[in-house]
Amino acid sequence: MDVRDQLRSGLRGALVAAGVDPVPAELGLERPANPEHGDWSSNVALATAKAAGRNPRELGQQLVEHLRADPPPHVSSVDLAGPGFVNFHLHDSWLHEVLRDIVDQGTAGFAVSSRGAGSSVNLEYVSANPTGPLHAGHARWAAYGDSLARLFTRCGYAVQREFYVNDRGVQTQLFGASLAARAAGEEPPEDGYHGEYVSEWAKEMPAEADPVAWGLERAHADQVEVMRSMNVEFDHWASEKRLVASGAMESVLAALRRTGHAFDADGATWLRTTEFGDDKDRVLVKSDGEPTYFLPDIAYHHEKYERGDLVVDILGADHHGYVTRMSAAMQALGHPAGSYEVLIGQNVTLVRDGQEVRLSRRAGNIVLARDLVELAGGDVARLTFLLQSIDTTQTIDLDVLVAESSENPVYYVQYANARVHSLARRAGEQGRARRPLVDVDLSLLTHPREVALARSLSELPDVVERAMEHRAPHQVTMWARECAAALHGFWHDCPILRDDIDEPLRQARMWLVEATRIGLGVGLGLLGVSAPESM
RNA sequence: GCGCUCGUAGCUCAGCUGGAUAGAGCAUCUGACUACGGAUCAGAAGGUCGGGGGUUCGAAUCCCUCCGAGCGCGCCA
C-alpha cells in the first residue's frame, strides 16, 4: 500500500467520523504545485460539503482534527488551508521508501501499471500511401503513435502497432504510371506524381520491372527506413490488396445488409450512418457498381477487431470529417460505441528562412521526414515531435532546429543520463562500490536537492498512467525534463565521490543516482529516445 | 453557411479534465563551486490566459456570444 492509499484511507475514515454520507468512491488527492501547500493535498471537504449541506472550512477542520489524532504513516502534519483544502506534510521517509521500491522494481518494473491488464489495443498510425517518401507530418504521427504504443504496453495492454498499406487502387496505378513515364523520359500524367523523387527512383527501376509493384516496394522500403531511423517499428503491415482479395468487402457488405443498415437507392448502395449521428448517409457502392474507398476501409477496421478490443486510429486533422462515418459503420457492425477511438492530430508547419514551407506533394519544396532526421538526427527529430500535445499545430523552424539542435531538450535529458552512468564508471575506477541497499541508510538524504530528485522520481508512475489515459506522450517528455533538471541540480550541489563526503552519505547518494538511472531509463524508453551512457 | 480543432510571456509550448500566487524552454540581463563531465547551476525581467457575458465557494479549464487561425464538408481517394 503506497502513501496515497494510506492517505485516502485516512481521509475516508475521517469523512465517516464527520458524518459525511455518502463518502465518494474517488477521493481527490493531488500534489500541490506550491510546496507550502504540503506534499499531498485533498479537496474532499470542498467537494463534499455542498451535497452534505456543510460549510467546507468547518468540515475540513473536523477532518484535520480526526487525522491529527490518528495520522497515516509518514505524515508529519495536517493543515486546513484556503477555502477548505486538507494539506498533508510528510516526513522525507516516504520518499526514502519510494527509492527502495524503485530500486527493487528496476527498469522493467518501475512505473508499470496494471490499468490495462487483460485488455488489448490495436493502434494504427502513419498509414501513408506507398507512393512516395514520408513527409514531416507523417513523422509526427510516427513518433506519437510509437510512444503511445509504449505507454499502453507499460500500462499492461497487449498492443499491436499497425500500418495500413493502400497498395491497391487509383493512386497506386497513377504512381506506377508516373514512374514508367519518367523511366521513358516522359512527363508523368497530369494527375500523377511530379515530385523529384519519382525521377530519381525511376532511374533505379529495372527495365523489366512492373512499375506499379516495383514502385510500391520502393516507397515502402523508403518509409520503413526513415521510421526505423526514428526508432519506430510496426507489428503488422496490413495490405489493402490482400484484404480485398480475401472477400472481406463482400462479407461486410452482406452483414450490413442483413442488419438493415445498408440499403439501395438511386442505383447505389448506401450505409445509413445518419442513424449514428452522421449528417448524411454515405455511399458504399457507386451506381456504376464500383465500391467507394469507404467500403474497403470499413472491412479493414472491422477486421482490426480481431487484433484488439480497442481499435485506435491516429489521423491528421485533414481526415477528421471521416471520423463520424467510420464510427457509425463500426456501430452498425455491432462494435460497442467506445471501442473505436480516433485521435486527431493537428498539422505540422515548417518554417525555413522565416517563411512557411507548404507541405504539398505536388510542389517540390516539401520537407521530408528524411530531411529532418538528416538535419538533426533521429533522437532530436523524434523528441521534437514529442515536445508538445498533438492538439495544437506544431511549428518547427528548421533553421532553429539545426542551429540549436545542441540545445534541444533531448540532450539535456540524455546528459543527465550520461552523468548517472559516468558516476558508476568513476566509482568503479576508484573502487567505491555500492553496498547492498539493506545496509544503506537512505534517511541521510535530506538535502533539498536530494529530496527534490526523489520526489520527481516518485511522480513517474502517475505520469505514465495519466499520459496513457490522456493519450499524451508529451507529458512524459515534460517529466523527463523535470527529472533531468532535478538530477543536474543535485549533481551541482551534492558531491558524491569527493573525499570529504562521509561514506554513509556517499552510499545513500549512490543509490539515489541508481534510482535516477532507472527512472530516466524508463522515461527515455517510453519516448523511444536513446539513453547513451556517455556523450 | 455548417462542423471539428485551436487562441496562454517577445518566440515555441505546458497547465494533471473546476482548485490555492497561471508554469517551463529559447531569447535578454546579472551571477556561480579554482568544473566528482560547464551540453551544468542560481537569480532578474517578462501575462487583461483573444474580447465580452454567464454558471459557483473557486474558471485558462464548463456554457453562450463575438473576433481571429488551421482543417474538413463528393456516387474522389
Coordinates of C-alpha atoms (C1' of nucleotides) in Angstrom, one line a residue:
Chain A
M1 CA 0.0 0.0 0.0
D2 CA 1.6 3.2 -1.1
V3 CA 1.4 6.6 0.6
R4 CA -1.5 7.7 -1.4
D5 CA -3.7 4.8 -0.5
Q6 CA -2.8 5.3 3.1
L7 CA -3.8 9.0 2.9
R8 CA -7.0 8.1 1.1
S9 CA -7.8 5.5 3.7
G10 CA -7.2 8.1 6.5
L11 CA -9.4 10.6 4.7
R12 CA -12.2 8.1 4.3
G13 CA -12.1 7.3 8.0
A14 CA -12.2 11.0 8.8
L15 CA -15.2 11.6 6.5
V16 CA -17.1 8.7 8.1
A17 CA -16.3 10.1 11.5
A18 CA -17.5 13.5 10.4
G19 CA -20.8 12.0 9.3
V20 CA -20.5 12.7 5.6
D21 CA -22.8 10.4 3.7
P22 CA -22.2 9.1 1.1
V23 CA -18.5 9.1 1.0
P24 CA -17.4 9.4 -2.6
A25 CA -15.6 6.4 -4.1
E26 CA -12.8 8.5 -5.5
L27 CA -11.1 10.9 -3.1
G28 CA -9.3 13.8 -4.7
L29 CA -5.7 13.7 -3.8
E30 CA -3.1 15.7 -5.7
R31 CA 0.4 17.1 -5.4
P32 CA 0.2 20.8 -5.0
A33 CA 2.3 22.9 -7.2
N34 CA 3.2 25.1 -4.3
P35 CA 5.4 23.3 -1.7
E36 CA 3.9 25.4 1.1
H37 CA 0.7 23.5 0.4
G38 CA 2.3 20.3 1.5
D39 CA 3.3 17.1 -0.2
W40 CA -0.2 16.0 -0.8
S41 CA -3.5 17.8 -0.7
S42 CA -7.1 16.9 -0.8
N43 CA -10.1 18.8 -1.8
V44 CA -12.7 16.4 -0.4
A45 CA -14.0 18.9 2.1
L46 CA -14.8 21.3 -0.8
A47 CA -16.1 18.6 -3.0
T48 CA -18.5 17.0 -0.5
A49 CA -19.6 20.0 1.6
K50 CA -22.2 21.1 -0.8
A51 CA -24.0 17.8 -1.1
A52 CA -23.8 17.3 2.7
G53 CA -25.1 20.8 3.4
R54 CA -22.0 21.7 5.3
N55 CA -19.6 24.6 5.4
P56 CA -16.3 23.5 3.6
R57 CA -13.9 25.0 6.1
E58 CA -15.9 23.7 9.1
L59 CA -16.0 20.2 7.6
G60 CA -12.3 20.5 6.6
Q61 CA -11.4 21.4 10.2
Q62 CA -13.2 18.2 11.5
L63 CA -11.2 16.1 9.0
V64 CA -8.0 17.7 10.0
E65 CA -8.6 17.1 13.7
H66 CA -9.5 13.5 13.1
L67 CA -6.4 12.9 11.0
R68 CA -4.2 14.6 13.6
A69 CA -5.5 12.3 16.3
D70 CA -4.7 9.3 14.2
P71 CA -2.2 10.2 11.4
P72 CA -1.5 7.9 8.5
P73 CA 2.1 6.7 8.1
H74 CA 4.8 9.2 7.2
V75 CA 2.5 12.2 7.9
S76 CA 4.2 15.0 9.9
S77 CA 1.4 17.5 9.9
V78 CA -2.1 18.0 8.6
D79 CA -3.5 21.5 8.0
L80 CA -6.6 23.2 6.7
A81 CA -5.8 25.9 4.1
G82 CA -7.5 28.2 1.7
P83 CA -11.2 27.6 1.1
G84 CA -11.0 24.1 2.7
F85 CA -8.1 22.1 1.4
V86 CA -6.7 19.4 3.7
N87 CA -2.9 19.6 3.3
F88 CA -0.5 16.8 4.3
H89 CA 3.1 17.4 5.0
L90 CA 5.1 14.2 5.0
H91 CA 8.4 13.1 6.5
D92 CA 11.1 12.5 3.9
S93 CA 10.8 8.9 5.0
W94 CA 8.1 8.3 2.5
L95 CA 10.4 9.3 -0.3
H96 CA 13.2 7.0 1.0
E97 CA 10.7 4.2 0.9
V98 CA 9.8 5.1 -2.7
L99 CA 13.5 5.0 -3.6
R100 CA 13.8 1.5 -2.2
D101 CA 10.7 0.5 -4.3
I102 CA 12.2 1.9 -7.4
V103 CA 15.5 0.0 -7.0
D104 CA 13.6 -3.2 -6.2
Q105 CA 11.4 -2.8 -9.2
G106 CA 14.2 -1.9 -11.6
T107 CA 13.8 -0.6 -15.2
A108 CA 11.4 -3.4 -16.1
G109 CA 9.1 -3.0 -13.1
F110 CA 9.2 0.7 -12.1
A111 CA 6.2 2.8 -13.2
V112 CA 4.4 -0.2 -14.6
S113 CA 0.7 0.0 -14.3
S114 CA -1.9 -2.8 -14.4
R115 CA -4.6 -0.4 -15.7
G116 CA -4.9 -2.3 -19.0
A117 CA -4.3 -5.8 -17.8
G118 CA -6.3 -8.3 -19.8
S119 CA -7.2 -5.8 -22.5
S120 CA -5.7 -5.4 -25.9
V121 CA -5.4 -2.4 -28.1
N122 CA -4.7 -2.1 -31.8
L123 CA -3.0 1.2 -32.8
E124 CA -2.9 2.3 -36.4
Y125 CA -0.8 5.3 -37.3
V126 CA 1.1 6.9 -40.2
S127 CA -0.5 4.6 -42.9
A128 CA 0.8 6.9 -45.6
N129 CA 0.2 5.9 -49.2
P130 CA 3.0 3.8 -50.6
T131 CA 3.5 6.3 -53.4
G132 CA 6.4 8.4 -52.0
P133 CA 8.5 9.3 -49.1
L134 CA 7.1 10.3 -45.7
H135 CA 6.9 14.0 -45.0
A136 CA 7.3 15.8 -41.7
G137 CA 3.6 15.4 -40.8
H138 CA 3.9 11.6 -41.1
A139 CA 6.9 11.8 -38.9
R140 CA 4.9 13.4 -36.2
W141 CA 2.4 10.6 -36.2
A142 CA 5.2 8.0 -36.3
A143 CA 6.8 9.5 -33.1
Y144 CA 3.5 10.0 -31.4
G145 CA 1.9 6.6 -32.3
D146 CA 5.0 4.7 -31.3
S147 CA 5.3 6.4 -27.9
L148 CA 1.6 6.0 -27.3
A149 CA 2.1 2.3 -28.0
R150 CA 4.9 2.1 -25.5
L151 CA 2.7 3.8 -22.9
F152 CA -0.2 1.3 -23.5
T153 CA 2.3 -1.5 -23.2
R154 CA 3.7 -0.2 -19.9
C155 CA 0.1 0.0 -18.6
G156 CA -0.5 -3.7 -19.2
Y157 CA -2.3 -3.6 -22.5
A158 CA -1.4 -6.2 -25.2
V159 CA -0.6 -3.8 -28.0
Q160 CA -0.4 -4.3 -31.7
R161 CA 1.1 -1.5 -33.8
E162 CA -0.3 -1.4 -37.3
F163 CA 0.3 0.3 -40.6
Y164 CA -2.3 0.1 -43.4
V165 CA -0.8 -0.1 -46.8
N166 CA -3.1 1.2 -49.6
D167 CA -1.4 -1.0 -52.2
R168 CA -4.4 -1.1 -54.5
G169 CA -6.5 1.5 -56.4
V170 CA -6.2 4.6 -58.4
Q171 CA -3.3 6.2 -56.6
T172 CA -1.0 3.2 -56.9
Q173 CA -1.8 3.0 -60.6
L174 CA -1.0 6.7 -61.1
F175 CA 2.2 6.3 -59.2
G176 CA 3.3 3.3 -61.3
A177 CA 2.4 5.3 -64.5
S178 CA 4.4 8.2 -63.3
L179 CA 7.5 6.0 -62.7
A180 CA 7.1 4.4 -66.1
A181 CA 6.8 7.8 -67.7
R182 CA 9.9 9.1 -66.0
A183 CA 11.8 6.0 -67.0
A184 CA 10.9 6.6 -70.6
G185 CA 12.0 10.2 -70.3
E186 CA 8.4 11.5 -70.5
E187 CA 6.3 13.7 -68.3
P188 CA 4.0 11.9 -65.8
P189 CA 0.2 12.1 -66.3
E190 CA -1.2 15.4 -65.3
D191 CA -2.9 14.0 -62.1
G192 CA 0.1 11.7 -61.4
Y193 CA 3.1 12.3 -59.2
H194 CA 5.5 15.0 -60.1
G195 CA 8.0 15.0 -57.2
E196 CA 11.6 14.9 -57.8
Y197 CA 11.9 11.5 -56.1
V198 CA 9.9 9.9 -58.9
S199 CA 12.6 10.7 -61.4
E200 CA 15.3 9.5 -59.0
W201 CA 13.5 6.3 -58.3
A202 CA 12.7 5.7 -62.0
K203 CA 16.5 5.6 -62.7
E204 CA 16.8 2.7 -60.2
M205 CA 13.9 0.8 -61.7
P206 CA 15.0 -2.3 -63.7
A207 CA 13.6 -2.2 -67.3
E208 CA 11.7 -5.4 -66.9
A209 CA 10.1 -4.4 -63.6
D210 CA 6.4 -3.9 -63.2
P211 CA 6.3 -0.2 -62.4
V212 CA 3.3 -0.5 -60.0
A213 CA 4.6 -3.4 -58.0
W214 CA 8.2 -2.1 -58.0
G215 CA 7.1 1.4 -57.0
L216 CA 5.1 0.1 -54.1
E217 CA 8.1 -1.8 -52.8
R218 CA 10.4 1.1 -53.3
A219 CA 8.2 3.6 -51.5
H220 CA 7.5 1.1 -48.7
A221 CA 11.2 0.4 -48.2
D222 CA 11.9 4.1 -48.0
Q223 CA 9.2 4.7 -45.4
V224 CA 10.4 1.8 -43.3
E225 CA 13.9 3.0 -43.4
V226 CA 13.1 6.5 -42.2
M227 CA 10.8 5.4 -39.5
R228 CA 13.5 3.0 -38.3
S229 CA 15.9 5.9 -38.0
M230 CA 13.4 7.4 -35.6
N231 CA 13.1 4.1 -33.7
V232 CA 9.6 3.5 -34.9
E233 CA 8.6 -0.1 -35.7
F234 CA 5.3 -1.9 -36.5
D235 CA 4.0 -5.3 -35.6
H236 CA 1.6 -5.6 -38.5
W237 CA 1.5 -4.3 -42.1
A238 CA -2.0 -4.6 -43.4
S239 CA -2.3 -4.9 -47.1
E240 CA -5.4 -3.5 -48.7
K241 CA -4.9 -5.7 -51.7
R242 CA -4.9 -8.8 -49.6
L243 CA -7.9 -7.6 -47.7
V244 CA -9.9 -7.1 -50.8
A245 CA -8.8 -10.3 -52.3
S246 CA -10.0 -12.2 -49.2
G247 CA -13.6 -11.2 -49.9
A248 CA -13.8 -9.1 -46.7
M249 CA -15.6 -6.3 -48.5
E250 CA -18.4 -8.6 -49.7
S251 CA -18.9 -10.2 -46.3
V252 CA -19.0 -6.9 -44.5
L253 CA -21.5 -5.5 -47.1
A254 CA -23.6 -8.6 -46.6
A255 CA -23.5 -8.2 -42.9
L256 CA -24.6 -4.6 -43.2
R257 CA -27.4 -5.6 -45.5
R258 CA -28.6 -8.3 -43.2
T259 CA -28.9 -6.0 -40.2
G260 CA -30.7 -3.4 -42.3
H261 CA -28.1 -0.7 -42.0
A262 CA -27.2 -0.8 -45.7
F263 CA -29.9 0.0 -48.4
D264 CA -30.2 0.6 -52.1
A265 CA -31.2 3.9 -53.6
D266 CA -30.6 5.8 -56.8
G267 CA -28.8 2.8 -58.2
A268 CA -26.2 2.9 -55.4
T269 CA -25.8 1.1 -52.1
W270 CA -25.8 3.3 -49.0
L271 CA -24.9 3.0 -45.3
R272 CA -27.4 4.6 -43.0
T273 CA -24.8 6.5 -41.0
T274 CA -27.3 9.1 -40.0
E275 CA -28.6 6.6 -37.6
F276 CA -25.4 7.1 -35.6
G277 CA -25.1 10.8 -35.7
D278 CA -23.8 11.5 -39.2
D279 CA -25.3 14.4 -41.1
K280 CA -25.9 12.4 -44.3
D281 CA -25.9 8.8 -45.4
R282 CA -22.8 7.5 -47.2
V283 CA -22.4 5.6 -50.4
L284 CA -20.8 2.1 -50.2
V285 CA -21.2 1.0 -53.8
K286 CA -21.5 3.5 -56.6
S287 CA -24.2 3.3 -59.2
D288 CA -21.5 2.0 -61.6
G289 CA -21.0 -1.0 -59.4
E290 CA -17.6 0.1 -58.1
P291 CA -17.1 0.3 -54.3
T292 CA -16.1 3.7 -52.8
Y293 CA -13.0 3.9 -50.8
F294 CA -15.2 3.8 -47.7
L295 CA -16.3 0.1 -48.1
P296 CA -12.8 -1.5 -48.0
D297 CA -11.9 0.8 -45.1
I298 CA -14.9 -0.5 -43.2
A299 CA -13.9 -4.0 -43.9
Y300 CA -10.4 -3.2 -42.7
H301 CA -11.5 -1.6 -39.5
H302 CA -13.9 -4.5 -38.8
E303 CA -11.0 -6.9 -39.3
K304 CA -8.8 -5.0 -36.8
Y305 CA -11.1 -6.1 -34.0
E306 CA -9.6 -9.5 -34.4
R307 CA -6.3 -7.9 -33.2
G308 CA -7.6 -5.7 -30.4
D309 CA -10.5 -4.9 -28.1
L310 CA -9.9 -1.3 -28.5
V311 CA -9.3 -0.1 -32.1
V312 CA -7.4 3.3 -32.3
D313 CA -6.7 5.4 -35.4
I314 CA -4.3 8.2 -35.3
L315 CA -5.2 10.6 -38.1
G316 CA -4.2 14.0 -39.3
A317 CA -6.6 16.9 -38.9
D318 CA -7.5 16.8 -42.6
H319 CA -9.2 13.4 -42.0
H320 CA -11.4 14.4 -39.1
G321 CA -14.5 14.7 -41.4
Y322 CA -14.2 10.9 -41.7
V323 CA -14.5 10.0 -38.1
T324 CA -18.3 10.1 -37.7
R325 CA -19.0 7.9 -40.6
M326 CA -16.4 5.3 -39.6
S327 CA -17.6 5.3 -36.1
A328 CA -21.1 4.8 -37.4
A329 CA -20.0 1.9 -39.6
M330 CA -18.4 0.2 -36.6
Q331 CA -21.5 0.6 -34.5
A332 CA -23.6 -0.7 -37.4
L333 CA -21.4 -3.8 -37.4
G334 CA -22.2 -4.2 -33.7
H335 CA -19.0 -3.0 -32.1
P336 CA -19.5 -1.1 -28.8
A337 CA -19.6 2.7 -29.1
G338 CA -16.4 3.3 -27.2
S339 CA -14.4 0.6 -28.8
Y340 CA -13.4 2.6 -31.7
E341 CA -11.3 5.7 -31.0
V342 CA -9.9 8.3 -33.3
L343 CA -7.1 10.6 -32.2
I344 CA -6.9 13.6 -34.4
G345 CA -3.5 15.4 -34.6
Q346 CA -3.0 18.9 -35.9
N347 CA -0.7 19.7 -38.7
V348 CA 3.0 20.4 -38.7
T349 CA 4.0 23.8 -40.0
L350 CA 7.6 24.1 -41.1
V351 CA 9.4 27.4 -41.3
R352 CA 12.6 28.0 -43.3
D353 CA 14.2 31.4 -43.8
G354 CA 11.4 32.9 -41.9
Q355 CA 8.9 31.6 -44.4
E356 CA 6.3 28.9 -44.0
V357 CA 7.0 25.8 -46.2
R358 CA 3.9 24.4 -47.7
L359 CA 3.6 20.6 -47.4
S360 CA 2.4 20.0 -50.9
R361 CA 3.4 16.8 -52.6
R362 CA 3.0 18.3 -55.9
A363 CA 5.3 21.2 -55.3
G364 CA 9.0 20.5 -55.0
N365 CA 9.5 22.2 -51.6
I366 CA 8.0 19.5 -49.4
V367 CA 10.1 18.8 -46.4
L368 CA 10.6 15.1 -45.9
A369 CA 10.9 13.1 -42.7
R370 CA 14.2 12.1 -44.0
D371 CA 15.3 15.7 -44.2
L372 CA 14.5 16.2 -40.5
V373 CA 16.5 13.2 -39.5
E374 CA 19.5 14.1 -41.6
L375 CA 19.3 17.7 -40.3
A376 CA 19.0 17.0 -36.6
G377 CA 19.4 13.2 -36.0
G378 CA 16.8 10.7 -35.1
D379 CA 16.6 11.4 -31.4
V380 CA 16.2 15.2 -31.9
A381 CA 13.7 14.7 -34.6
R382 CA 11.7 12.3 -32.5
L383 CA 11.7 14.3 -29.3
T384 CA 10.9 17.5 -31.1
F385 CA 7.6 15.9 -32.1
L386 CA 7.0 14.6 -28.6
L387 CA 7.6 18.0 -27.0
Q388 CA 4.0 19.2 -27.4
S389 CA 0.4 18.0 -27.5
I390 CA -0.9 16.8 -30.8
D391 CA -4.0 19.0 -30.2
T392 CA -2.1 22.1 -31.3
T393 CA -0.4 22.7 -34.7
Q394 CA 3.3 22.4 -34.4
T395 CA 5.6 25.0 -35.8
I396 CA 9.1 23.8 -36.4
D397 CA 11.7 26.4 -37.5
L398 CA 14.2 24.4 -39.5
D399 CA 16.9 27.0 -39.0
V400 CA 16.4 26.9 -35.3
L401 CA 16.3 23.1 -35.3
V402 CA 19.7 23.0 -36.9
A403 CA 21.3 25.9 -35.2
E404 CA 20.1 24.9 -31.7
S405 CA 20.0 21.2 -32.0
S406 CA 22.7 21.0 -29.4
E407 CA 20.3 22.9 -27.1
N408 CA 17.5 20.5 -27.9
P409 CA 15.9 19.2 -24.7
V410 CA 16.8 15.7 -25.7
Y411 CA 20.5 16.5 -24.9
Y412 CA 19.5 17.9 -21.6
V413 CA 17.9 14.7 -20.6
Q414 CA 20.5 12.5 -22.2
Y415 CA 23.2 14.4 -20.5
A416 CA 21.6 13.7 -17.1
N417 CA 21.5 10.1 -18.1
A418 CA 25.2 10.2 -19.1
R419 CA 26.2 11.8 -15.8
V420 CA 24.4 9.0 -14.0
H421 CA 26.4 6.4 -15.8
S422 CA 29.6 8.3 -15.5
L423 CA 29.2 8.2 -11.8
A424 CA 29.1 4.4 -11.9
R425 CA 32.2 4.4 -14.1
R426 CA 34.2 6.7 -11.9
A427 CA 33.1 4.9 -8.7
G428 CA 34.3 1.7 -10.3
E429 CA 37.7 3.2 -11.1
Q430 CA 38.0 4.4 -7.5
G431 CA 37.0 1.1 -6.1
R432 CA 33.9 2.6 -4.4
A433 CA 31.2 0.1 -4.9
R434 CA 27.7 0.4 -3.7
R435 CA 27.0 -1.7 -0.7
P436 CA 23.7 -3.7 -0.6
L437 CA 20.8 -1.4 -0.2
V438 CA 19.6 -3.0 3.0
D439 CA 22.8 -1.8 4.6
V440 CA 22.4 1.8 3.5
D441 CA 20.7 4.5 5.5
L442 CA 18.6 6.5 3.0
S443 CA 17.3 8.7 5.7
L444 CA 20.6 10.7 5.3
L445 CA 19.1 12.1 2.1
T446 CA 17.7 15.3 3.4
H447 CA 19.3 18.0 1.3
P448 CA 16.7 19.9 -0.7
R449 CA 18.2 18.7 -4.0
E450 CA 18.1 15.1 -2.9
V451 CA 14.6 15.4 -1.7
A452 CA 13.6 17.2 -5.0
L453 CA 15.1 14.4 -7.1
A454 CA 13.5 11.7 -5.1
R455 CA 10.2 13.5 -5.4
S456 CA 10.5 13.8 -9.1
L457 CA 11.2 10.1 -9.4
S458 CA 8.2 9.3 -7.2
E459 CA 5.9 11.0 -9.8
L460 CA 6.7 8.9 -12.8
P461 CA 4.1 6.1 -12.1
D462 CA 1.4 8.8 -12.0
V463 CA 2.8 10.5 -15.1
V464 CA 2.7 7.2 -17.0
E465 CA -0.9 6.4 -16.2
R466 CA -2.0 9.9 -16.9
A467 CA -0.1 10.2 -20.2
M468 CA -1.7 6.9 -21.3
E469 CA -5.2 7.9 -20.3
H470 CA -4.9 11.3 -22.0
R471 CA -3.1 9.7 -25.0
A472 CA -0.5 12.3 -24.3
P473 CA 3.1 11.1 -24.6
H474 CA 4.4 14.7 -24.3
Q475 CA 3.6 14.5 -20.6
V476 CA 6.4 12.0 -20.3
T477 CA 8.7 14.5 -22.1
M478 CA 7.7 17.1 -19.6
W479 CA 8.5 14.8 -16.7
A480 CA 11.8 13.7 -18.2
R481 CA 12.9 17.3 -18.5
E482 CA 12.0 18.0 -14.9
C483 CA 13.7 14.9 -13.6
A484 CA 16.8 15.8 -15.6
A485 CA 16.7 19.2 -14.1
A486 CA 16.4 17.7 -10.6
L487 CA 19.4 15.5 -11.3
H488 CA 21.5 18.4 -12.6
G489 CA 20.7 20.4 -9.6
F490 CA 21.5 17.6 -7.3
W491 CA 24.7 17.0 -9.2
H492 CA 25.7 20.6 -8.8
D493 CA 25.2 20.8 -5.1
C494 CA 25.7 17.3 -3.8
P495 CA 29.2 15.8 -4.4
I496 CA 29.4 12.0 -4.1
L497 CA 32.9 10.8 -4.8
R498 CA 34.7 13.7 -3.2
D499 CA 37.0 12.6 -0.3
D500 CA 35.3 14.8 2.3
I501 CA 32.0 13.1 1.9
D502 CA 31.2 10.6 4.6
E503 CA 30.9 7.1 3.4
P504 CA 27.3 6.5 4.7
L505 CA 26.1 9.6 2.8
R506 CA 28.1 8.6 -0.2
Q507 CA 26.3 5.3 -0.2
A508 CA 22.9 6.9 0.1
R509 CA 23.7 9.3 -2.8
M510 CA 24.9 6.5 -5.0
W511 CA 21.7 4.7 -4.5
L512 CA 19.7 7.8 -5.3
V513 CA 21.6 8.1 -8.5
E514 CA 20.9 4.4 -9.2
A515 CA 17.2 5.1 -8.8
T516 CA 17.6 8.0 -11.1
R517 CA 19.2 5.8 -13.7
I518 CA 16.1 3.6 -13.5
G519 CA 13.7 6.5 -13.8
L520 CA 15.4 8.2 -16.7
G521 CA 15.8 4.9 -18.4
V522 CA 12.1 4.2 -18.2
G523 CA 11.2 7.8 -19.4
L524 CA 13.6 7.8 -22.3
G525 CA 12.4 4.3 -23.2
L526 CA 8.8 5.4 -23.4
L527 CA 9.9 8.3 -25.6
G528 CA 11.8 6.0 -27.8
V529 CA 14.9 8.1 -27.5
S530 CA 18.3 6.5 -26.9
A531 CA 19.8 6.6 -23.4
P532 CA 23.5 7.0 -24.1
E533 CA 26.0 6.2 -21.3
S534 CA 28.3 8.9 -22.5
M535 CA 28.0 11.8 -24.8
Chain B
rG1 C1' -23.0 28.8 -44.4
rC2 C1' -22.4 24.1 -41.2
rG3 C1' -18.9 21.0 -38.4
rC4 C1' -14.1 19.8 -35.9
rU5 C1' -9.5 21.7 -33.6
rC6 C1' -7.2 25.8 -31.6
rG7 C1' -6.0 31.1 -29.5
rU8 C1' -1.8 31.3 -22.6
rA9 C1' 5.3 35.7 -21.6
rG10 C1' 8.9 38.7 -27.4
rC11 C1' 9.2 33.3 -29.7
rU12 C1' 7.9 27.8 -29.1
rC13 C1' 4.8 25.5 -25.7
rA14 C1' 2.9 23.1 -20.6
rG15 C1' -1.1 23.6 -17.3
rC16 C1' -2.8 16.6 -14.2
rU17 C1' -10.5 17.3 -17.3
rG18 C1' -13.1 23.1 -11.9
rG19 C1' -8.6 24.4 -7.3
rA20 C1' -4.7 27.9 -3.8
rU21 C1' 0.1 33.4 -6.1
rA22 C1' -1.0 30.6 -14.3
rG23 C1' 4.4 27.5 -15.2
rA24 C1' 8.8 25.7 -18.4
rG25 C1' 12.3 26.1 -22.6
rC26 C1' 14.5 29.6 -26.0
rA27 C1' 15.9 34.8 -26.5
rU28 C1' 17.5 39.2 -23.0
rC29 C1' 20.1 40.9 -18.5
rU30 C1' 23.1 39.5 -13.9
rG31 C1' 25.8 35.9 -11.3
rA32 C1' 28.2 30.6 -9.6
rC33 C1' 31.5 25.9 -6.6
rU34 C1' 39.8 27.5 -8.7
rA35 C1' 34.4 22.0 -13.3
rC36 C1' 33.2 14.1 -8.9
rG37 C1' 31.5 15.9 -17.1
rG38 C1' 30.2 23.8 -17.6
rA39 C1' 25.9 20.0 -23.0
rU40 C1' 25.6 22.3 -15.7
rC41 C1' 23.6 25.5 -11.7
rA42 C1' 21.3 30.3 -9.3
rG43 C1' 18.8 34.9 -9.9
rA44 C1' 16.1 39.0 -12.6
rA45 C1' 12.7 40.6 -16.1
rG46 C1' 8.6 39.3 -19.0
rG47 C1' 0.8 37.9 -18.5
rU48 C1' -6.1 41.7 -19.1
rC49 C1' -4.8 33.2 -20.3
rG50 C1' -8.0 36.6 -28.0
rG51 C1' -12.7 40.3 -26.3
rG52 C1' -17.3 40.3 -23.6
rG53 C1' -21.1 38.0 -20.7
rG54 C1' -22.8 33.6 -17.6
rU55 C1' -22.6 29.1 -14.2
rU56 C1' -20.3 28.7 -8.3
rC57 C1' -17.2 28.8 -2.6
rG58 C1' -13.5 29.0 -6.9
rA59 C1' -12.9 29.4 -14.2
rA60 C1' -7.0 29.3 -18.6
rU61 C1' -10.3 24.9 -17.9
rC62 C1' -17.5 24.3 -18.3
rC63 C1' -21.9 27.2 -21.1
rC64 C1' -23.3 31.5 -24.5
rU65 C1' -21.7 35.2 -27.9
rC66 C1' -18.3 37.9 -30.9
rC67 C1' -13.0 38.2 -33.2
rG68 C1' -9.0 35.5 -35.3
rA69 C1' -6.3 30.9 -37.3
rG70 C1' -6.0 25.8 -39.3
rC71 C1' -8.7 21.8 -41.3
rG72 C1' -13.0 19.4 -43.2
rC73 C1' -18.0 19.4 -45.6
rG74 C1' -18.2 14.3 -53.4
rC75 C1' -21.7 8.1 -56.1
rC76 C1' -12.9 11.5 -55.2
rA77 C1' -9.0 8.6 -52.5

